[in-house]
Amino acid sequence: MNRRLACLLVLVAGVVGAAPAAARPSGPAKVRTTSTAEARASYAAMTPAERVGQLFMAGISSTNPSPATVAALRIHHVGNVILDNNSAIGVAATAVVATGLDSALTQAGAKPFLATDQEGGEVQRLTGPGFSTLPTALRQGRLAPSSLRERATTWGRQLAAARVTLNLAPVADTVPSPHADANQPIGRYDREYGHTPSVVASHVAAVVRGEVAGGVDVTLKHFPGLGRATGNTDVTRHVTDPTSRHGSYLAPFRTGIAAGAPFVMVSSATYPNIDAAHPACFSRTVMTGMLRHGLGFTGVVISDSFHAKAVRSVAPAKAAVRYFTAGGTVLLDTDRPPIYAMEKAVLAEAKTGSPFAATIKADVLLVLRAKAVAGLLP
């Protein structure tokens, strides 16, 4: 077994969030053993298409998903969704939406990860009765870490009460000062916790521990960092960032992993000091070499949205195969139709009996282990 597969066959050990409706086994060893058995049983009950569907996350309305959209996601076996637009309906109404999605998208007993972006400031998808108004990350970074952890626990409980099981936060990117506002993806919106890796690291750890204690899984983003990026990958091609393979700007990711973050989102930018030939989401050096082997991350690697202009020039089918080959685990695309072509390509490539088939099996088992720990398996 190669090192890539060996890494994927172990789920992150540590404290991870659970949905409020399911009890978690006690103790790290028991979690590991129980989640492995549950994942294998769920995998065995799935069709090949259902297995591949576990590796994808699609965007869906936060307030009123259309029956046609939900039916299409079910037909195509998409295993996870993100509430992708701003909502002011509050905790109770969001829980109704989430419950309906759970029921419609459960496959072989495996419920979907239901994600959202709940960072703070301009990036807070869910508001309304029962949800706190979250300050920007930059303002959160001015709190003592102990105070931030306490608040994050409350925010995690609110998401869990809304039956959201995965927050695509916190941002672990460091934007240096001065001129932080010139950084288009992060600094412009005050999405960073501070201007030095040490400040960001301490506050990222506080948010991870707090939200996990509140009952929701969290995601470090955007590995290996967008704090010095030349543009915004959402709207610009050929975005670069000078982060290096062993640089200090990796510290918040290392600290967040140690704090128990079960997901890491990989960037769509290119890092000339690491792998000048590939965006991070297509780079084995970044995802397998740095994140898996270098930082020892054993959890779920999720992409930034493949709807971004930085990767949109690559045909969906080719992009998906490249992403999983390089070390990704879950592919997020907020534009649903391309996912269907991606799934078809991955399923076809996995049927060839090549090493890619073993990679996909390990990825599916990893996602199912994460779902077992989160209380999303029977």
PDB file of C-alpha atoms in Angstrom, residues 46 88 92 97 106 139 159 183 205 219 225 233 246 262 275 291 294 298 306 314 318 320 329 355 358 364 366:
ATOM      1  CA  MET A  46     -23.772   1.189  -1.426  1.00  0.00           C
ATOM      2  CA  ALA A  88     -32.280  35.264   7.599  1.00  0.00           C
ATOM      3  CA  ALA A  92     -35.611  26.645  13.705  1.00  0.00           C
ATOM      4  CA  VAL A  97     -34.708  22.728   5.632  1.00  0.00           C
ATOM      5  CA  THR A 106     -29.597   9.850   2.666  1.00  0.00           C
ATOM      6  CA  ARG A 139     -12.386  41.612  15.379  1.00  0.00           C
ATOM      7  CA  LEU A 159     -25.293  25.539  13.938  1.00  0.00           C
ATOM      8  CA  ASN A 183      -5.352  41.303  -0.279  1.00  0.00           C
ATOM      9  CA  ALA A 205      -7.261  26.920  17.572  1.00  0.00           C
ATOM     10  CA  THR A 219     -12.756  23.305   8.203  1.00  0.00           C
ATOM     11  CA  GLY A 225      -2.651  30.076   2.458  1.00  0.00           C
ATOM     12  CA  THR A 233      -9.373  32.820  -7.186  1.00  0.00           C
ATOM     13  CA  HIS A 246       8.287  25.113   5.330  1.00  0.00           C
ATOM     14  CA  PRO A 262     -11.393  17.234  10.868  1.00  0.00           C
ATOM     15  CA  ASP A 275       4.696  23.699  -7.067  1.00  0.00           C
ATOM     16  CA  LEU A 291      -0.647  18.369   4.159  1.00  0.00           C
ATOM     17  CA  GLY A 294       4.345  17.135   6.308  1.00  0.00           C
ATOM     18  CA  THR A 298      -5.436  12.400   8.368  1.00  0.00           C
ATOM     19  CA  PHE A 306     -14.594  24.404  -8.539  1.00  0.00           C
ATOM     20  CA  VAL A 314     -10.200  22.811 -16.922  1.00  0.00           C
ATOM     21  CA  LYS A 318     -10.599  16.105 -16.208  1.00  0.00           C
ATOM     22  CA  ALA A 320     -12.218  15.854 -10.939  1.00  0.00           C
ATOM     23  CA  THR A 329     -11.116  13.738  -0.677  1.00  0.00           C
ATOM     24  CA  PRO A 355      -4.555   2.503  -8.864  1.00  0.00           C
ATOM     25  CA  ALA A 358      -7.959   2.030  -4.811  1.00  0.00           C
ATOM     26  CA  VAL A 364     -14.969   7.027   0.242  1.00  0.00           C
ATOM     27  CA  LEU A 366     -12.471   8.230   4.830  1.00  0.00           C
TER      28      LEU A 366
END
